[in-house]
GROMACS .gro file of C-alpha atoms in nm:
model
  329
    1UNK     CA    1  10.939   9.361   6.229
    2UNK     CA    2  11.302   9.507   6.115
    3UNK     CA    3  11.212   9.416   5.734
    4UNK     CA    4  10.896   9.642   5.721
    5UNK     CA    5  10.977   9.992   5.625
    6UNK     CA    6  10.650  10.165   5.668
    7UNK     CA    7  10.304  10.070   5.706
    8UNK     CA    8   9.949  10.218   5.625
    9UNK     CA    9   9.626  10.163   5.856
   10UNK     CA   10   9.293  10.190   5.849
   11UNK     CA   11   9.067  10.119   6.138
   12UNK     CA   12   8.671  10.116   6.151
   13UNK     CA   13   8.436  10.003   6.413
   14UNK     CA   14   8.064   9.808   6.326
   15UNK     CA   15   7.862   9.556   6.216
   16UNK     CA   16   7.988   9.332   5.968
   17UNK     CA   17   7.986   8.902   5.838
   18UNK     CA   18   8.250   8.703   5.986
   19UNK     CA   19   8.261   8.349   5.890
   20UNK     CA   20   8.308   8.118   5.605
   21UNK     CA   21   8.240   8.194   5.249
   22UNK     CA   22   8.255   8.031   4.929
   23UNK     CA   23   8.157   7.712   4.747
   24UNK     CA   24   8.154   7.357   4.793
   25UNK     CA   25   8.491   7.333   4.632
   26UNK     CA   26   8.626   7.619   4.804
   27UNK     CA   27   8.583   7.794   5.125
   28UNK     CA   28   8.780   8.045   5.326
   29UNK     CA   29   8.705   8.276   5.666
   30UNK     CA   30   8.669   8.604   5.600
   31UNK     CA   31   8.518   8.945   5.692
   32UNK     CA   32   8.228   9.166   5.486
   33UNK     CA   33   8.033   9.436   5.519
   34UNK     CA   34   8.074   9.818   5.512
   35UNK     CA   35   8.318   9.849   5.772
   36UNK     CA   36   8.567   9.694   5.591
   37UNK     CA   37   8.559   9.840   5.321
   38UNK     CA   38   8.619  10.151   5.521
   39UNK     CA   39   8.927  10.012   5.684
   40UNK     CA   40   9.023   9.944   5.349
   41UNK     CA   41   8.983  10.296   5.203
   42UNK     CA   42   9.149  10.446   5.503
   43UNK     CA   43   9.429  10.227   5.490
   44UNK     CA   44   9.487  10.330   5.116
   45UNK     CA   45   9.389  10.718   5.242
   46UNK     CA   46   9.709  10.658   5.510
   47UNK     CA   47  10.049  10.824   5.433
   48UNK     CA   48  10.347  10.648   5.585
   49UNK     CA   49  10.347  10.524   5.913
   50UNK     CA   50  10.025  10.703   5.981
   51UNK     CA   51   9.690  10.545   6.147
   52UNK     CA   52   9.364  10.621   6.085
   53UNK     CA   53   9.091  10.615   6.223
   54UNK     CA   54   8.675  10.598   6.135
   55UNK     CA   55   8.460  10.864   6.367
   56UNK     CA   56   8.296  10.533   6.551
   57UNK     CA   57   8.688  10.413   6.676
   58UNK     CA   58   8.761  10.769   6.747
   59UNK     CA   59   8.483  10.835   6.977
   60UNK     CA   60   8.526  10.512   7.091
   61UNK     CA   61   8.893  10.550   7.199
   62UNK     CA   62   8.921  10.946   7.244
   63UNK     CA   63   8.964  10.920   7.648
   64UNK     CA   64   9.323  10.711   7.614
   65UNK     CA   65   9.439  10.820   7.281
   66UNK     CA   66   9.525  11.150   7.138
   67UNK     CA   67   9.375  11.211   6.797
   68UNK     CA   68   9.402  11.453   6.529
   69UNK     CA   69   9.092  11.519   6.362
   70UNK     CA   70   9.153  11.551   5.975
   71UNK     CA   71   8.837  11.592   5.811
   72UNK     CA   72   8.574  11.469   5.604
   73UNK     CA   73   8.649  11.311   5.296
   74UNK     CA   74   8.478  11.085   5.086
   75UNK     CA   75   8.584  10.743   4.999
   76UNK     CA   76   8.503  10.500   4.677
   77UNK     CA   77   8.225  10.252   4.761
   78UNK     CA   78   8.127  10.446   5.019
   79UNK     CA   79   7.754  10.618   4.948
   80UNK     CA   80   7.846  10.896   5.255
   81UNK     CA   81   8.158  11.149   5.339
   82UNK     CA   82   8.345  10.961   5.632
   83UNK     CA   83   8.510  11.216   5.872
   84UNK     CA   84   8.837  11.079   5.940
   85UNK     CA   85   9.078  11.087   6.245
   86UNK     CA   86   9.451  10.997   6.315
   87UNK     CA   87   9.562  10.860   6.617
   88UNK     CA   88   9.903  11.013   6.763
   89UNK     CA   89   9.926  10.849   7.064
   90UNK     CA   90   9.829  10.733   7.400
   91UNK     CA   91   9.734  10.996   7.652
   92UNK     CA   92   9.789  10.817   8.007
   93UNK     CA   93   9.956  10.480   8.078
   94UNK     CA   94   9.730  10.356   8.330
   95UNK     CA   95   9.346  10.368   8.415
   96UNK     CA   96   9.437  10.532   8.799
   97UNK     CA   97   9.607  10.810   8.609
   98UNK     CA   98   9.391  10.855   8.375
   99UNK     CA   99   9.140  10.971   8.666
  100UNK     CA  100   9.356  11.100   8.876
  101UNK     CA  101   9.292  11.431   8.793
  102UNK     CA  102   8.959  11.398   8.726
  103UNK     CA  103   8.720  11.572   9.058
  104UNK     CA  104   8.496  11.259   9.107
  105UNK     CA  105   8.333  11.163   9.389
  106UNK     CA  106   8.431  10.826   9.570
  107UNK     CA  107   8.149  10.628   9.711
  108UNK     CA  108   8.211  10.389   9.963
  109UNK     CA  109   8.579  10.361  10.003
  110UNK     CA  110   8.602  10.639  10.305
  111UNK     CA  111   8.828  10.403  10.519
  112UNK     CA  112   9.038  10.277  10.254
  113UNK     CA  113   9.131  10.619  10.077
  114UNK     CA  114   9.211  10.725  10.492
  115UNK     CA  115   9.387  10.430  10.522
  116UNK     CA  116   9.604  10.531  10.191
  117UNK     CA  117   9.658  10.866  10.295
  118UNK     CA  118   9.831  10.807  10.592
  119UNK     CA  119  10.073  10.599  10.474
  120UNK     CA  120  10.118  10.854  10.207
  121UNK     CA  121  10.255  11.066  10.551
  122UNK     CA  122  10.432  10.765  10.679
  123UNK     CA  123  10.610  10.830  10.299
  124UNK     CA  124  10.680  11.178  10.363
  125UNK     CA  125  10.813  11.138  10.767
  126UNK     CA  126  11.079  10.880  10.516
  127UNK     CA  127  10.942  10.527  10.598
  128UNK     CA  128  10.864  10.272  10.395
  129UNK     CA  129  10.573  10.092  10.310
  130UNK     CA  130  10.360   9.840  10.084
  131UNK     CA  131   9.989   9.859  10.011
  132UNK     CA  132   9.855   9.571   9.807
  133UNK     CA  133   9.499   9.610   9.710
  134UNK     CA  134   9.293   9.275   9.606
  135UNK     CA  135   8.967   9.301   9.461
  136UNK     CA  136   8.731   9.172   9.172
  137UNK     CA  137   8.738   9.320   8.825
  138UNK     CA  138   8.494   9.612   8.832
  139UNK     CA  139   8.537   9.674   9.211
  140UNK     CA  140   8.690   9.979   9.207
  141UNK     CA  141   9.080   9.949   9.262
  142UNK     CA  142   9.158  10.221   8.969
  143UNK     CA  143   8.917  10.439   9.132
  144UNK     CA  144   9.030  10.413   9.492
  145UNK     CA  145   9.409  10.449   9.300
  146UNK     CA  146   9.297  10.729   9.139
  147UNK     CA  147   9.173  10.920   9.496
  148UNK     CA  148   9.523  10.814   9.621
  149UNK     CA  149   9.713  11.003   9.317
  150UNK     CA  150   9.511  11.305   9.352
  151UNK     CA  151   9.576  11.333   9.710
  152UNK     CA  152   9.967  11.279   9.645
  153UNK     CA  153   9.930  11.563   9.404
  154UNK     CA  154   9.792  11.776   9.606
  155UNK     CA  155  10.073  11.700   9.870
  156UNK     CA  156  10.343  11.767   9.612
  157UNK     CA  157  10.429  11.378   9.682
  158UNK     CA  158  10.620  11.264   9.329
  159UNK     CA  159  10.441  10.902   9.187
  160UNK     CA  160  10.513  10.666   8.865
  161UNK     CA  161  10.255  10.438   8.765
  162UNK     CA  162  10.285  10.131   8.605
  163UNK     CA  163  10.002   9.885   8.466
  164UNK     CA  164   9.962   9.507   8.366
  165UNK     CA  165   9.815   9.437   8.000
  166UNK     CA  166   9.611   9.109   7.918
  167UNK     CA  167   9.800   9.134   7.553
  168UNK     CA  168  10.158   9.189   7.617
  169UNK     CA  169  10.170   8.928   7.979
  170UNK     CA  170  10.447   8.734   7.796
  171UNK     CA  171  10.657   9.059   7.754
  172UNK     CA  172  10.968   9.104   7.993
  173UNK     CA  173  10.899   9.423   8.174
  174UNK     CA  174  10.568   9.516   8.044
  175UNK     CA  175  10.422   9.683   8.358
  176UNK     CA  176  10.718   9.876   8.376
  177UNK     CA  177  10.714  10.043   8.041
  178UNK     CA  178  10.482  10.368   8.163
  179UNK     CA  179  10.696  10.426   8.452
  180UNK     CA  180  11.041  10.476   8.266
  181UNK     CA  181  10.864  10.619   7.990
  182UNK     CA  182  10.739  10.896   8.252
  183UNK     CA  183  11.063  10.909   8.444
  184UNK     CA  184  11.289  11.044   8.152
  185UNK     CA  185  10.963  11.227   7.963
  186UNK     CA  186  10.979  11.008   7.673
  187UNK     CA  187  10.636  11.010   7.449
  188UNK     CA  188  10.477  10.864   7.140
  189UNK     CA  189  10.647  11.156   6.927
  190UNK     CA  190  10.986  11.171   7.097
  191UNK     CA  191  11.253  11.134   6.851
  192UNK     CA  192  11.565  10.849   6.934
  193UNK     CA  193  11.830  11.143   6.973
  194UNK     CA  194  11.616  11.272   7.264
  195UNK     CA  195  11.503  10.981   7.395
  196UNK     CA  196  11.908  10.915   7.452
  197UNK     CA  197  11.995  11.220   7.499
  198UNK     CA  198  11.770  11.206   7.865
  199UNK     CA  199  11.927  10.899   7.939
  200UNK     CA  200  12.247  10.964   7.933
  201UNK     CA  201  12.191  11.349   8.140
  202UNK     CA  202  11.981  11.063   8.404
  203UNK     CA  203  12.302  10.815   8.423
  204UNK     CA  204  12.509  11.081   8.458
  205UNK     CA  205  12.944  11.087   8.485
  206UNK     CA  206  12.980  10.824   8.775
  207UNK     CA  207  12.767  10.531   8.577
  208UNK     CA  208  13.110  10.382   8.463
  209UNK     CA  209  13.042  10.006   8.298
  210UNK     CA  210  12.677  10.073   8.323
  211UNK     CA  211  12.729  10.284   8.008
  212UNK     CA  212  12.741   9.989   7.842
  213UNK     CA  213  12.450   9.797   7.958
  214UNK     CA  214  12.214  10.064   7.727
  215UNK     CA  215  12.090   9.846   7.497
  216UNK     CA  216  11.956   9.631   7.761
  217UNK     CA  217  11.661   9.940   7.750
  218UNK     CA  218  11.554   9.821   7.506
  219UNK     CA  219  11.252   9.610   7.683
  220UNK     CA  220  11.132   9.960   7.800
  221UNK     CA  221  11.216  10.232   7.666
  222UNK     CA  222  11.215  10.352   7.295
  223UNK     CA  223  11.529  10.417   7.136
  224UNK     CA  224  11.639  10.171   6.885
  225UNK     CA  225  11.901  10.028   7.122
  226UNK     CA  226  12.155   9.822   6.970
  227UNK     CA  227  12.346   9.516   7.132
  228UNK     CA  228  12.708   9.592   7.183
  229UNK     CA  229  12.985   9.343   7.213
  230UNK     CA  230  12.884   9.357   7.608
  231UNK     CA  231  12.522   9.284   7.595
  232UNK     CA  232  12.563   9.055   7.277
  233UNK     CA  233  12.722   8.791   7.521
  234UNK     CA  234  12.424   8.799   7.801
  235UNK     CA  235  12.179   8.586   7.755
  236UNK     CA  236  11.935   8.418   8.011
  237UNK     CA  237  11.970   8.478   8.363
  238UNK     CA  238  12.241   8.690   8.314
  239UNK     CA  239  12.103   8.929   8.071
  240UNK     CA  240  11.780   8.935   8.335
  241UNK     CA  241  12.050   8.996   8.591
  242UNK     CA  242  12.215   9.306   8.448
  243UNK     CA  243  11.886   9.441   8.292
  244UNK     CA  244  11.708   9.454   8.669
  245UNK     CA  245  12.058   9.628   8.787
  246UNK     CA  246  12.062   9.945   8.539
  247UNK     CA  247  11.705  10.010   8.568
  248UNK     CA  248  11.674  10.018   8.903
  249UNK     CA  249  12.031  10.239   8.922
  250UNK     CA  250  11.761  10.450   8.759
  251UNK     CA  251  11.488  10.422   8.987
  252UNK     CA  252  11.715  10.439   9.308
  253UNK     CA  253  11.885  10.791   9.149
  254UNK     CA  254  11.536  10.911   9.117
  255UNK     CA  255  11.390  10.861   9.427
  256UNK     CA  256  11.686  11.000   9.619
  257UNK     CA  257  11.646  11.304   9.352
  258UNK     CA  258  11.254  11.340   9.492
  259UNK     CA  259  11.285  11.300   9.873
  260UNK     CA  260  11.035  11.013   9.852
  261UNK     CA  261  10.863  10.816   9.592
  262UNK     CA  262  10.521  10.714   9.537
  263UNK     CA  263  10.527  10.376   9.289
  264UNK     CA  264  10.163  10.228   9.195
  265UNK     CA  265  10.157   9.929   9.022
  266UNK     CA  266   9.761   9.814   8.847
  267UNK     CA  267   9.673   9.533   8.725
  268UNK     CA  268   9.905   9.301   8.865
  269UNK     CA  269   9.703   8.999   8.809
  270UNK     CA  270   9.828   9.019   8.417
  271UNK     CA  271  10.223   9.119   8.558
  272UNK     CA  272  10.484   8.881   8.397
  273UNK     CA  273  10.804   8.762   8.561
  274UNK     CA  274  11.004   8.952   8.478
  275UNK     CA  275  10.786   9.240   8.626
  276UNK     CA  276  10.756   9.099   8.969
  277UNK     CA  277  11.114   9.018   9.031
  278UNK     CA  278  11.171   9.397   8.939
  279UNK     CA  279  10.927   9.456   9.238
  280UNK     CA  280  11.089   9.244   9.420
  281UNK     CA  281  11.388   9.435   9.400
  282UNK     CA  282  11.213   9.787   9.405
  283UNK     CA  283  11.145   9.697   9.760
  284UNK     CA  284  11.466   9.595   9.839
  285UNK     CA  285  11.638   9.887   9.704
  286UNK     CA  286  11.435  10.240   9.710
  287UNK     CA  287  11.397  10.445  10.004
  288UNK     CA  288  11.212  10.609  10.095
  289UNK     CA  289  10.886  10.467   9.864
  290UNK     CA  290  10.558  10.358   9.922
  291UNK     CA  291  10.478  10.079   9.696
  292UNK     CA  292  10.088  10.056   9.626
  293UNK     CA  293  10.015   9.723   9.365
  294UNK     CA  294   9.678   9.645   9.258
  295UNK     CA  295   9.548   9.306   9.148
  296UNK     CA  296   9.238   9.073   9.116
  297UNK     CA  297   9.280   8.757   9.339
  298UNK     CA  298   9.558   8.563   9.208
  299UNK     CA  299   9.477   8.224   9.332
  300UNK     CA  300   9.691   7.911   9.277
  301UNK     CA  301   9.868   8.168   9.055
  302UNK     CA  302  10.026   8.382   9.284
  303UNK     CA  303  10.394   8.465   9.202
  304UNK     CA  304  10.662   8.408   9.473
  305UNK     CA  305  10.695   8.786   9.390
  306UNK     CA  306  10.350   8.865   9.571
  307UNK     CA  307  10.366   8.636   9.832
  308UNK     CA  308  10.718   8.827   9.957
  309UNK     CA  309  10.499   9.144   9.958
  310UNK     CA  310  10.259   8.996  10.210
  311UNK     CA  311  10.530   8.905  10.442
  312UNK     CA  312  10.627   9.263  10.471
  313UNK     CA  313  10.641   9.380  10.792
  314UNK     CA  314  10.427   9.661  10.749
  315UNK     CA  315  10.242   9.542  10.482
  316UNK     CA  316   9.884   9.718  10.453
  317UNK     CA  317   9.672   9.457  10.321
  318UNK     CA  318   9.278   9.564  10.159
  319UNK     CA  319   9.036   9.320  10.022
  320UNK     CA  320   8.798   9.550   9.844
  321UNK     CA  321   8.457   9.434   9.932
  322UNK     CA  322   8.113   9.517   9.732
  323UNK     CA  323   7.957   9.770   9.808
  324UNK     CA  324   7.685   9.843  10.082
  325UNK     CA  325   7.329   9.937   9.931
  326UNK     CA  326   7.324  10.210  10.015
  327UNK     CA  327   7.602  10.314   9.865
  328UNK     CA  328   7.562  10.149   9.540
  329UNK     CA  329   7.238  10.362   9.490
   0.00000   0.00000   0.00000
């Protein structure tokens, strides 16, 4: 919110009383119990801006977020010194890439990491290609994603990934953020200057009007983009329009730049719109790319989006099955 100039939280982690209190005459919800009082004393512990963190969120969190640990400290109300931690940032943007570099073992998915792979050569012979991979929460996708990005690593095969989020569905672009956050090596602690400074070295002299579609980054990239009297006037299906046209002037410069691109997309089931049609246009427009997307079965909620993928004509199709016995024990 533009009106707040800087904020101070505190975040624990445990038991504590949620539900009314009060009297007869007067009742409210509210929270009690250690805990809070924690979050409380943390929150007044916080300098500007800063987050932090009780050791039961840290451990909690520590494989997705980058923390700094601070120290112990003790805190009023509180009988015991509370080691402290503050949180700097997330580490990967999506749960395939946050394995992929991990040396695990993949049980049971032998013909669908083969199948994968060779696509991933169809990718580097220059052909194109879409993957969709349906299965159940808990299946496996991420993990069967995560064998595919460790074998494009090892082939020196360039990949963005991108991931759906349950909390921000209704946000234009969403799945996208990670992706163009990756492509011009933006981070939690890169300043605005640098953030545009990339930008402008990736649009490079021949952009011409697309100069002044920039603030129309705004949906993913950091920056503090400002309308200008261009962008001020698009609104709707126009705006949508112009916005889907610089980023993927972006996208197309950058896989021409790598000789091939590898684009995963997980969690598609909680993709909005806005994300899809970007797809939509992805495969339209990039070459050569192998498009991999990942999704729980969307039912009578399928998007026009992801029933255009299945009509591809070389669409590789996998319905992740459970797993035999045997290889469940």
């Amino acid at each position: 919110l533009h009106f707040i100039t800087s904020s101070h939280v505190g975040i624990s982690r445990g038991m504590v009383h949620a539900g009314a209190c009060g009297g007869s005459m007067r009742r409210t919800y509210s929270v009690h119990g250690a805990e809070t009082n924690v979050a409380a004393r943390l929150m007044m512990q916080a300098q500007a801006d800063q987050i932090l963190l009780s050791e039961n969120v840290a451990k909690a969190i520590s494989e997705t977020y980058l923390l700094a640990e601070i120290g112990t400290i003790s805190l009023k109300g509180i009988p015991k010194p509370v080691a402290i931690f503050g949180l700097e940032g997330k580490k990967q943007a999506a749960s395939g890439l946050r394995n992929a570099k991990k040396q695990t073992i993949l049980v049971g998915r032998d013909a669908e990491l083969q199948s994968l792979i060779e696509h991933l050569e169809l990718l580097k012979q220059g052909l194109n290609g879409v993957t969709l991979i349906e299965g159940e929460a808990g299946i496996g996708k991420s993990h069967l994603i995560a064998g595919l990005l460790r074998e494009a690593r090892q082939q020196n095969v360039p990949y963005l990934v991108g991931t759906g989020n349950a909390i921000e569905r209704q946000a234009p672009y969403h799945a996208w953020r990670p992706i163009f956050r990756a492509l011009f090596k933006v981070t939690e602690k890169t300043t605005t200057d640098l953030v545009h400074q990339a930008v402008y070295v990736a649009l490079g002299p021949e952009s011409g009007e697309l100069y002044q579609l920039l603030p129309l980054l705004e949906t993913v990239l950091p920056g503090h983009w400002q309308d200008n009297e261009l962008t001020k006037q698009m609104d709707g299906e126009v705006r949508a329009f112009n916005t889907r046209r610089l980023l993927m002037h972006f996208l197309a410069k950058h896989c021409q730049k790598v000789g091939g691109l590898l684009l995963v997309l997980e969690d598609a089931y909680w993709f909005d719109s806005a994300s899809w049609a970007l797809i939509t246009d992805a495969r339209k427009r990039l070459s050569p790319m192998l498009l991999v997307a990942a999704s729980r079965p969307l039912g009578d909620e399928t998007p026009e989006a992801y029933k255009l993928l299945t009509t591809y004509p070389t669409v590789n199709y996998m319905r992740l099955a459970p797993l035999k016995a045997a290889d469940t024990i």
